[in-house]
Every structure is written in structure tokens, then in C-alpha cells.
CSV table of C-alpha atoms and ligand atoms in Angstrom, one decimal:
chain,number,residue,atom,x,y,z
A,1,UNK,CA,10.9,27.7,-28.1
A,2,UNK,CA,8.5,25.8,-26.3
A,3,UNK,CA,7.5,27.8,-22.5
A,4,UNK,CA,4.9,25.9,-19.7
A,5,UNK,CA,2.9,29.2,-19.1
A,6,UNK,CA,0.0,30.4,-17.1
A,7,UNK,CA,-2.8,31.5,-19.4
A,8,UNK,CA,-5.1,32.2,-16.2
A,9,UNK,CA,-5.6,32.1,-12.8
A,10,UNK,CA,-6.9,29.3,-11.5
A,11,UNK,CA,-6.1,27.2,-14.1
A,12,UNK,CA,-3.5,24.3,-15.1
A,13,UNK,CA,-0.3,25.4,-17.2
A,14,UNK,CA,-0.2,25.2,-20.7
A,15,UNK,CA,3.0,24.6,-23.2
A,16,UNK,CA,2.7,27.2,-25.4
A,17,UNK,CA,5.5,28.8,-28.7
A,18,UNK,CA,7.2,32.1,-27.2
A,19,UNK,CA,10.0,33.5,-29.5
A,20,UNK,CA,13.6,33.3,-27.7
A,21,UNK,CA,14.1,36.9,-26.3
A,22,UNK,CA,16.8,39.0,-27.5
A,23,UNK,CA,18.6,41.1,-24.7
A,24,UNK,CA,18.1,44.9,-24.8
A,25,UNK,CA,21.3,47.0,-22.8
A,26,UNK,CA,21.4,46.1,-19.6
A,27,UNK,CA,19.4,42.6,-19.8
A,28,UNK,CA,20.8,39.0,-19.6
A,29,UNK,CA,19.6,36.1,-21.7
A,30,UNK,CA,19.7,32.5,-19.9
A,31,UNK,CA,20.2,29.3,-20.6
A,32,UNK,CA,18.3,27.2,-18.4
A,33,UNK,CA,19.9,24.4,-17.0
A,34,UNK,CA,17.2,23.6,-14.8
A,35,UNK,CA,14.2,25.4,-13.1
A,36,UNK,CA,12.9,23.9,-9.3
A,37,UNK,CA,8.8,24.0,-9.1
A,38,UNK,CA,7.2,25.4,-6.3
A,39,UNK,CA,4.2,24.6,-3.9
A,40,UNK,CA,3.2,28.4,-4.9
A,41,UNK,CA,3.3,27.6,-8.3
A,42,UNK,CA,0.0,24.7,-7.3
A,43,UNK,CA,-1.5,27.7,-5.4
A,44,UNK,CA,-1.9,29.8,-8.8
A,45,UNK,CA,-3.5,26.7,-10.8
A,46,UNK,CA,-6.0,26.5,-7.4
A,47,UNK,CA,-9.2,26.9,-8.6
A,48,UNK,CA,-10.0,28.7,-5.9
A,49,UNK,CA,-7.6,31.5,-6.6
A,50,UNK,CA,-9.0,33.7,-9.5
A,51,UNK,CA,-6.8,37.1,-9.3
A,52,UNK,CA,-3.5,38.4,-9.4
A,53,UNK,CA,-2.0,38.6,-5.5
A,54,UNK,CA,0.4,41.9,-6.4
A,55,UNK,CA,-0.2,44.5,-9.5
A,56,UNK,CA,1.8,44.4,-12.1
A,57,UNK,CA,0.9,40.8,-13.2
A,58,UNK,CA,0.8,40.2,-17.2
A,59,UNK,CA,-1.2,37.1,-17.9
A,60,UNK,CA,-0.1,35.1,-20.0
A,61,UNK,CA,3.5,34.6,-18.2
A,62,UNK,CA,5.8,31.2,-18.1
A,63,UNK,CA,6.3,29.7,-14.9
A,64,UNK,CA,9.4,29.2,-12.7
A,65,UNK,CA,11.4,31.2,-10.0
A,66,UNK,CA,13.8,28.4,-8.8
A,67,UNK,CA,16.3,28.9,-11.9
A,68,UNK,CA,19.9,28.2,-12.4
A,69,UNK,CA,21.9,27.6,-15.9
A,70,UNK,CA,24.0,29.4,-17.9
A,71,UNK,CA,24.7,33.2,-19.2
A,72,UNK,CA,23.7,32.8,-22.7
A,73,UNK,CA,24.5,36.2,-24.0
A,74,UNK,CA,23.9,40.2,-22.9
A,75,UNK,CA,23.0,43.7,-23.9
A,76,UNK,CA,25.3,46.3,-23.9
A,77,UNK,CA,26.8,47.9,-20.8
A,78,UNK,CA,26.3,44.5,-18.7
A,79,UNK,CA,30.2,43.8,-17.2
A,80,UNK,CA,31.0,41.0,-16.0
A,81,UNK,CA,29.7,37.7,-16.6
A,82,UNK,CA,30.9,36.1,-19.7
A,83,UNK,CA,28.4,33.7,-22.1
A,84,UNK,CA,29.4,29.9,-20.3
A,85,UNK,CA,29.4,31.0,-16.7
A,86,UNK,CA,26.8,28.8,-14.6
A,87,UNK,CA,24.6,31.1,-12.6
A,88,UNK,CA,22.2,30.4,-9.8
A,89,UNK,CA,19.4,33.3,-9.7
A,90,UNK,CA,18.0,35.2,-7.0
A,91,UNK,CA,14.0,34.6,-7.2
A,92,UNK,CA,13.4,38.1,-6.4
A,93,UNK,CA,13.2,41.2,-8.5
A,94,UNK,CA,15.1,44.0,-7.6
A,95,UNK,CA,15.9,47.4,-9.2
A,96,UNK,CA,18.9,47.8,-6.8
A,97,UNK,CA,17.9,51.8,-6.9
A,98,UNK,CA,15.6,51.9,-3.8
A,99,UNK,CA,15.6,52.4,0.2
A,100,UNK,CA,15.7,48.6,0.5
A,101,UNK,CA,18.2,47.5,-2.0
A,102,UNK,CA,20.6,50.0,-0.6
A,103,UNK,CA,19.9,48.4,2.6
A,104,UNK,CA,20.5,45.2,1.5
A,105,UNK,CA,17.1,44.0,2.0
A,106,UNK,CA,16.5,43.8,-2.0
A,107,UNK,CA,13.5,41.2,-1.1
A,108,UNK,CA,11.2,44.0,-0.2
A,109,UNK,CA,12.4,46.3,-3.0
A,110,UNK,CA,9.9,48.5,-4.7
A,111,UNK,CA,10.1,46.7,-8.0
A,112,UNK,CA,9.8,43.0,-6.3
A,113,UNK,CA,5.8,42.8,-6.7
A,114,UNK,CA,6.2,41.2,-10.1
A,115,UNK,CA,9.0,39.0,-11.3
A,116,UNK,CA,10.6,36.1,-12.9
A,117,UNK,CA,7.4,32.9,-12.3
A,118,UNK,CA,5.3,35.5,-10.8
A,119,UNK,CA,4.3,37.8,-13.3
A,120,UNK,CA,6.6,37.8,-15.9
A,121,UNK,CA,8.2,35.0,-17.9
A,122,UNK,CA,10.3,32.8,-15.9
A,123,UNK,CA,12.4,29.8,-15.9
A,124,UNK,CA,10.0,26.9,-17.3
A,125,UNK,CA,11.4,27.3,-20.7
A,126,UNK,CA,14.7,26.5,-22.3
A,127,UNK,CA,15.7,30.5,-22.0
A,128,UNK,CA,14.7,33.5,-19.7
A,129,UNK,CA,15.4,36.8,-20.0
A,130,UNK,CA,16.6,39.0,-16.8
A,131,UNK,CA,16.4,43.1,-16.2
A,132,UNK,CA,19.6,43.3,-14.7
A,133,UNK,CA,22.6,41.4,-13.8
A,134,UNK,CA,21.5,41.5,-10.0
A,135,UNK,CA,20.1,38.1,-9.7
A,136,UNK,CA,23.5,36.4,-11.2
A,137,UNK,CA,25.4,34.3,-8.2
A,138,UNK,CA,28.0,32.4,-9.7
A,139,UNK,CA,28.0,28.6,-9.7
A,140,UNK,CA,31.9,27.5,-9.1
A,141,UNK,CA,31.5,23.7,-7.9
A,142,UNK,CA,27.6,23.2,-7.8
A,143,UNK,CA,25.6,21.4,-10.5
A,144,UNK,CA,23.3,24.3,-12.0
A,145,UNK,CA,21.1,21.5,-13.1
A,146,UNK,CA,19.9,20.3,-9.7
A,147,UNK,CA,20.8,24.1,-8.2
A,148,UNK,CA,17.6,26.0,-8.5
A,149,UNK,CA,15.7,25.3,-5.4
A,150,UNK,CA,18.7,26.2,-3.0
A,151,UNK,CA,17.3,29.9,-4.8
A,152,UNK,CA,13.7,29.8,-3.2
A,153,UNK,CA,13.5,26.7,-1.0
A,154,UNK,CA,16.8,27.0,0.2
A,155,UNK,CA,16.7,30.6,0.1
A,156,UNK,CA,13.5,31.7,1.9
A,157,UNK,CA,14.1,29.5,4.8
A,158,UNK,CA,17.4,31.1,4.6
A,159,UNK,CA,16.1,34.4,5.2
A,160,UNK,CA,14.2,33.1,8.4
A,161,UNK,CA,17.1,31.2,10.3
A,162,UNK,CA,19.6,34.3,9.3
A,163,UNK,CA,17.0,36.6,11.1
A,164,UNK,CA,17.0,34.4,14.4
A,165,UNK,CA,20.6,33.8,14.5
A,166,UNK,CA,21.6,36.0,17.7
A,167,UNK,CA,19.0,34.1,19.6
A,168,UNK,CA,20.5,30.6,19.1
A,169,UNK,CA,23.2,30.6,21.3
A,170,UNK,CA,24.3,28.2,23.7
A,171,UNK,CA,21.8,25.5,25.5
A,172,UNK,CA,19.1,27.1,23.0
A,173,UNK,CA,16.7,25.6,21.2
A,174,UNK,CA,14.9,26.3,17.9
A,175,UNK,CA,11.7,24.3,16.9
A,176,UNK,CA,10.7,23.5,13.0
A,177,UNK,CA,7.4,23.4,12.1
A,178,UNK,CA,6.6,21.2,8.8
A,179,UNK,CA,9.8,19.8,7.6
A,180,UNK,CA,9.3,19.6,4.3
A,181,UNK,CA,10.9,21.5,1.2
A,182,UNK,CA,12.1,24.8,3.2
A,183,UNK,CA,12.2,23.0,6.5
A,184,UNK,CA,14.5,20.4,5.8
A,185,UNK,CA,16.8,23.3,4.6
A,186,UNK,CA,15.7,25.0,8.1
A,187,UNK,CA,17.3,22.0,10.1
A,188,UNK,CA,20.7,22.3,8.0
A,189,UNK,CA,21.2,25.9,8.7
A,190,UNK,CA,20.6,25.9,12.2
A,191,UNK,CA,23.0,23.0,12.8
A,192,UNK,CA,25.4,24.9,10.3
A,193,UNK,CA,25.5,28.3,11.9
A,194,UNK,CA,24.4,27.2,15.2
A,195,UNK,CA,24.7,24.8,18.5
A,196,UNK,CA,21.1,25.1,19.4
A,197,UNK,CA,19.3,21.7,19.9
A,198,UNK,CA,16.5,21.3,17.1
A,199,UNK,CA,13.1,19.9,17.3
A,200,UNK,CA,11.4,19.0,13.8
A,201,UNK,CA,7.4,18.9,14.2
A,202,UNK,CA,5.8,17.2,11.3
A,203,UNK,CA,2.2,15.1,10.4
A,204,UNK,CA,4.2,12.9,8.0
A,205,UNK,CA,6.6,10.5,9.8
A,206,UNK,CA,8.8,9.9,6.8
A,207,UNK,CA,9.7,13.7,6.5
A,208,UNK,CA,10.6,13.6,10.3
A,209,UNK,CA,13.0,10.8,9.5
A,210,UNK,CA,14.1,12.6,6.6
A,211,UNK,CA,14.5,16.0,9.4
A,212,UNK,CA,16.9,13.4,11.7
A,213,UNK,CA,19.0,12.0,8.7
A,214,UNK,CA,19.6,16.2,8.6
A,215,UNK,CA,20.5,16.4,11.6
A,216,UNK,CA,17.2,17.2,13.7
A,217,UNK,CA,18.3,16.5,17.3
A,218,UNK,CA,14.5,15.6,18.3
A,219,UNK,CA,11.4,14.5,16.4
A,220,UNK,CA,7.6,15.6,17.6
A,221,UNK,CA,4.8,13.8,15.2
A,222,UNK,CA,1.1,15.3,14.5
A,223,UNK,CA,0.4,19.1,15.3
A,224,UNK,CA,-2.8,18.7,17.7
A,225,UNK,CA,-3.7,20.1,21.2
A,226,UNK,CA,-1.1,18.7,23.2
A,227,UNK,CA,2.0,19.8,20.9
A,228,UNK,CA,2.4,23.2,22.6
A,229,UNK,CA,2.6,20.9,26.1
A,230,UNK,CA,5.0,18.5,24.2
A,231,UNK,CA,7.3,21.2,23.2
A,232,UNK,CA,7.4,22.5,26.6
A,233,UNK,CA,8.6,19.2,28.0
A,234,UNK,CA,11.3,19.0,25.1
A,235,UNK,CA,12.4,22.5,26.6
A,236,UNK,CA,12.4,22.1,30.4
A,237,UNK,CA,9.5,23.7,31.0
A,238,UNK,CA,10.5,26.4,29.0
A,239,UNK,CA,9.6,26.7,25.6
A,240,UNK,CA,12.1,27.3,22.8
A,241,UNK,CA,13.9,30.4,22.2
A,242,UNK,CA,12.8,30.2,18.4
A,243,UNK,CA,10.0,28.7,16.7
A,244,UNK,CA,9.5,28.6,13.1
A,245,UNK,CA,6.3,27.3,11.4
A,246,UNK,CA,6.5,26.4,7.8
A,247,UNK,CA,3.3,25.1,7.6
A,248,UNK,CA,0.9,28.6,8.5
A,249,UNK,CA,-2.5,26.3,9.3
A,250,UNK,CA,-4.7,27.3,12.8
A,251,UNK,CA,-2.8,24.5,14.3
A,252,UNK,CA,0.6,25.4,13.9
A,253,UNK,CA,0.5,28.9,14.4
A,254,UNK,CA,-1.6,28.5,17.7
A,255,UNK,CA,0.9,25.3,18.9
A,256,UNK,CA,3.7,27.4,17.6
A,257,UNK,CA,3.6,30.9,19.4
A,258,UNK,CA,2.0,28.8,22.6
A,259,UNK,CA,5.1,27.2,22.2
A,260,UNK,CA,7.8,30.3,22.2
A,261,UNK,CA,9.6,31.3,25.6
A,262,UNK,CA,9.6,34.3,27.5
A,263,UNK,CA,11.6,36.9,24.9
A,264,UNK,CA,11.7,34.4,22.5
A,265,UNK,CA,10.6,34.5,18.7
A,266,UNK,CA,7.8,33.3,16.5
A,267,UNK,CA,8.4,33.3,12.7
A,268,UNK,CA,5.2,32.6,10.3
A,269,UNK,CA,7.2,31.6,6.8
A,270,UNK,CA,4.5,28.8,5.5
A,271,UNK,CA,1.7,30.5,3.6
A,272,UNK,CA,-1.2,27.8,4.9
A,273,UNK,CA,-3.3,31.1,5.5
A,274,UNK,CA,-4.1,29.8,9.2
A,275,UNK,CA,-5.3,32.6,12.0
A,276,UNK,CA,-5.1,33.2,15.4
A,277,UNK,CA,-8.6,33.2,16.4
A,278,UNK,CA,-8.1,33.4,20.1
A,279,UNK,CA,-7.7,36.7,22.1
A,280,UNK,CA,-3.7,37.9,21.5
A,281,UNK,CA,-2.4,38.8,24.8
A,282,UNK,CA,-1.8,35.7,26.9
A,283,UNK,CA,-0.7,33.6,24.0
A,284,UNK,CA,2.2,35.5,22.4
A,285,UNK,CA,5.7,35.3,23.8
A,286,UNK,CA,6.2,37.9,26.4
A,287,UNK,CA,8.6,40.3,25.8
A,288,UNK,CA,8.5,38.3,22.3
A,289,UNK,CA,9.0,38.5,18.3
A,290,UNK,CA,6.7,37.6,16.2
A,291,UNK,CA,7.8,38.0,12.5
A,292,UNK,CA,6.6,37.0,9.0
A,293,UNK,CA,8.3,38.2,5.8
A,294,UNK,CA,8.0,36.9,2.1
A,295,UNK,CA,11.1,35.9,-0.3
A,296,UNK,CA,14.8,36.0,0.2
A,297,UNK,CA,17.4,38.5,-0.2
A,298,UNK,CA,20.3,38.0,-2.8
A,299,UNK,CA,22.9,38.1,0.7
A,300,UNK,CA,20.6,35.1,2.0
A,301,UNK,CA,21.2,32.9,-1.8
A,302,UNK,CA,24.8,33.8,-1.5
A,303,UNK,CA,24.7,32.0,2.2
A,304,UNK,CA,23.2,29.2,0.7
A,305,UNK,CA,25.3,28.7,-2.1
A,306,UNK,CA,28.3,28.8,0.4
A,307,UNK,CA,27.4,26.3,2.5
A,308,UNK,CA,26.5,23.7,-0.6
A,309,UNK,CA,29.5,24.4,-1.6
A,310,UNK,CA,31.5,23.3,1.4
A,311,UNK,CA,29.3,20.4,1.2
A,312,UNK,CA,27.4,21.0,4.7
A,313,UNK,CA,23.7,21.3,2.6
A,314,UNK,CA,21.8,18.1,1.3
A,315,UNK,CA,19.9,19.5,-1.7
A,316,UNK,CA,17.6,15.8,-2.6
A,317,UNK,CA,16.0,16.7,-6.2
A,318,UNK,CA,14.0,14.9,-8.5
A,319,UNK,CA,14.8,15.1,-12.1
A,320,UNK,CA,11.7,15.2,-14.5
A,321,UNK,CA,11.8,15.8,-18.4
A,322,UNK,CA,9.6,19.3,-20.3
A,323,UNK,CA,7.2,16.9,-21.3
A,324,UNK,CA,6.7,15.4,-17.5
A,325,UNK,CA,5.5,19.4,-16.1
A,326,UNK,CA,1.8,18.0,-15.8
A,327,UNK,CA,2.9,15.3,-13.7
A,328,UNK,CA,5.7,17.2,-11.8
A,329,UNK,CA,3.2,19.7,-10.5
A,330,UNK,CA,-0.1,16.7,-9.5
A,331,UNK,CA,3.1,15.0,-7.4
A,332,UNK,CA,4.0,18.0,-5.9
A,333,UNK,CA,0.2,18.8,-5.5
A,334,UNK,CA,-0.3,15.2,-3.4
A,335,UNK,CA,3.0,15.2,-1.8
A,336,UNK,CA,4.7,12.3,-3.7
A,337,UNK,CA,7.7,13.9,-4.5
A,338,UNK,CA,11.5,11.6,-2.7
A,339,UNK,CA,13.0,15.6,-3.3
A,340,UNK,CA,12.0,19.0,-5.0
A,341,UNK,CA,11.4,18.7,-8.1
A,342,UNK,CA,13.3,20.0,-10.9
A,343,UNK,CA,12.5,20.2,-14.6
A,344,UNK,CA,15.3,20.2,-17.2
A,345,UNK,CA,14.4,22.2,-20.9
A,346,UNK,CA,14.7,21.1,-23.9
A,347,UNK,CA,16.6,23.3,-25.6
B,401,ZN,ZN1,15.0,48.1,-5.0
């Protein structure tokens, strides 16, 4: 078969001939129905980036981590899960052995470093083999062709909102920085599992359309000096009782925490690589959180996949061929995708 793989870092994908793996006992092959691409997919082709971020990274690998298709067939000793069943898989690696899996926080497992896009072979191929059965949600009503961002996108941002939850009671608000791919998923969960009021901050006007159509109760444009002030007004005088910055540049993180209440919470999910650069004390939230984590937990997938299938979560995708990967990834690069992109094998 015929993989899009990384052959270096630093570099543009290549489509290169992998055999079709054969599942050992214990391991799952899958059918790929189709496989989301992701802005940290662009960040390994940056020619600025020229080393593996975790060990345990085998160059070359195929690309993908936003995967959902089809149990093709399994090793022995693998229950469950019959060949035909449409899966959605958890981006994460996990061993389900560990302090953290047993915990339930399987995104920080031991064994997460490398994985599925990252590392090892992943979904931009017409198969991909898993380790275990532990990434396998089953897909009752969804589509598993247009399913695979809710598994990162959807997901990670996921992850962050479930975190903040108990603070978004009542007359609260939560702000979202940059509502693009994970914070357009962002604005749906907090007004799924929450009445707070929610502000969407974003450069891009059209996005913070996009954020209203969601359900984004107020719209801030441009992150600058006066945002932190801005916010403030939005809130009474206040600030919010949870901010959450997608985006990670100097800007954000500076208007963001200057923009958290008294006790309130900061959380730094966008991976902009921004700093702080001014003196800590008098600009975090007093009494406050501030919080930054990486990945989602297979709990976090299964809240997603709940709420798409009672029909509360917009998932807008764009379909492109194998053939169209090149073009996929310089859209997603320049920001000309309508939706996240998704890429269907040909099998
Ligand atoms: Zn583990």
C-alpha cells in the first residue's frame, strides 16, 4: 500500500510503498476510513524543526493521529471488536499498565511519548496497525469518514473544558482564545455542559462568525494591548472565571492570564511557543490556576463522541483525495481550509 510518511524532520511528506501489516496477538489492523491532519503535523515539515520532540521516534513513520475506520482484522487474544465495526481512535498511546492509565489519565501514560503520527506509523495510509485494543471507541451513528478530528481536535479541547467544568457555574464566564480548529470545539462544549456566557477572541473575523454560528455569546476581534481591558468590561470589571488560549503567542498568554479573575483559571492548550516575559506576581490570577497539558484522555474522546452523537457538536470537514495530501497540508499551513481537513485512502 501506498503511506504519506515523514522521511525527516523538517521536511515535506513523501508517498512512499509500506507492506500492509499483519497483526501479531494482541494488535488490531485498521481500515481507514478517514484520517483528520493536524496543524502539528505542519510543525514537523517546519524547516526550522530538525529533531525528534520525545525519544522513542523512528524516522521514517507515516503521518496521521486523527483516525477513524474500520476493524479490519486481529491477533489472538483481542475480544471484542468484530472485523466491520466502525471505530474512532484515541490519538494517544497508552499501555493501560501504569500509575496514569489506572487513574484514568491514560494521556500522560508512560508509553504516550511515541505513537500513532508521532513516531510510529499512523493513519495517512489505507491501514494502520494498533498495540492494543485501547484506542477502539465504537462509532454507532457517526460517519467514521468525517469522524477523526472529533479524536484530536475535538478531543484535546475536550480535555481542557472537562478540567474547568466546576468553575462554570452560574453567571460565569469562560473566554476562548483563537477559535479556530480546537476552539470552535471549545465554544460547543461549554455551551453543552455549561450556562456560562462565552467570549470568543480571534484575529480572523470570519472564524469569530464561525465562534457565534456555535453559539459564542460575545465576539472580541484582534489580540493587542487593550484586549485584557476589553475582557474586563465584557466581565463587569471582573475578569472571567476561565480563560482558555488556543493560540500560545506573547499576546495571548499575557492578554489571557491579565484577563482571569480573582481564583479564576488560565489554561495554555495552543502550542504558539509564546512567554511571559514580564515579572509573574502581579499578573497571574490571585488565588488562581494556571494549567497546560498535552493530548486527551480516551474518557475525554468518549465525551466527544457522545455529544456528536446527540447531535449537539458541529464537526465542518473538508474532504480531500490521497493524491491531494501536498495540498491539504499548504492549505492548512496558510489557513485556507472552510473545516478540518480530512483525507480519505485509497485502498
Ligand atoms: Zn499507561
Amino acid at each position: 500500500m501506498m503511506a504519506w510518511r515523514l522521511v525527516g524532520f523538517g521536511k515535506p511528506p513523501q508517498l512512499q510503498e509500506v507492506p500492509i501489516p499483519a497483526p501479531a496477538a494482541g494488535e488490531v489492523l485498521i481500515k481507514v476510513a478517514g484520517n483528520g491532519l493536524c496543524h502539528s503535523d505542519v510543525g514537523l515539515m517546519d524547516p526550522r524543526f530538525d529533531a525528534p520532540p520525545f525519544p522513542g521516534w523512528q524516522l521514517p513513520f507515516t503521518l496521521g493521529h486523527e483516525v477513524a475506520g474500520w476493524v479490519e482484522s486481529k491477533g489472538a487474544g483481542v475480544s471484542g471488536h468484530s472485523p466491520g465495526e466502525p471505530v474512532i481512535l484515541v490519538a494517544t498511546e497508552s499501555d493501560g499498565t501504569c500509575a496514569f492509565c489506572q487513574a484514568g489519565m491514560d494521556n500522560n501514560c508512560d508509553a504516550s511519548g511515541a505513537g500513532r503520527g508521532y513516531g510510529r506509523d499512523g493513519g495517512l495510509a489505507p491501514y494502520m496497525l494498533i498495540r492494543n485494543a485501547r484506542p477502539l471507541i465504537p462509532l454507532r451513528t457517526l460517519d467514521p469518514v468525517t469522524a477523526g478530528p472529533l479524536a484530536d481536535a475535538g478531543a484535546t479541547s475536550m480535555h481542557a473544558v472537562r478540567r474547568v467544568l466546576p468553575r462554570l457555574g452560574r453567571g460565569s464566564t469562560a473566554v476562548i482564545i483563537g477559535a479556530g480548529g480546537l476552539g470552535s470545539f471549545a465554544v460547543q462544549f461549554v455551551r453543552a455542559l455549561t450556562s456560562a456566557r462565552v467570549i470568543a477572541v480571534d484575529v480572523n473575523p470570519a472564524r469569530l462568525e464561525y465562534a457565534k454560528s456555535l453559539g459564542a455569546h460575545e465576539r472580541l476581534q484582534g489580540v493587542n494591548a487593550a484586549t485584557a481591558a476589553d475582557l474586563r468590561k465584557l466581565t463587569n470589571g471582573r475578569g472571567a472565571e476561565v480563560v482558555l488560549d488556543f493560540v500560545g503567542i506573547d499576546a495571548t498568554i499575557a492578554a489571557g492570564l491579565a484577563s482571569a479573575r480573582r481564583a479564576g483559571a488560565y489554561g495554555l492548550v495552543g502550542a504558539g511557543m509564546g512567554t511571559l516575559a514580564h515579572p509573574w506576581f502581579h499578573l497571574l490570577p490571585r488565588d488562581g490556576e494556571v494549567f497546560c497539558f498535552t493530548g486527551s484522555s480516551i474518557a475525554d474522546l468518549e465525551a466527544v463522541v457522545k455529544l456528536a452523537e446527540q447531535g449537539l457538536l458541529r464537526n465542518d470537514t473538508e474532504r480531500f483525495s490521497f493524491g491531494q495530501v501536498p495540498e491539504a497540508y499548504d492549505r492548512l499551513e496558510h489557513g485556507r481550509l472552510t473545516g478540518r481537513a480530512v483525507v480519505i485512502p485509497d485502498a
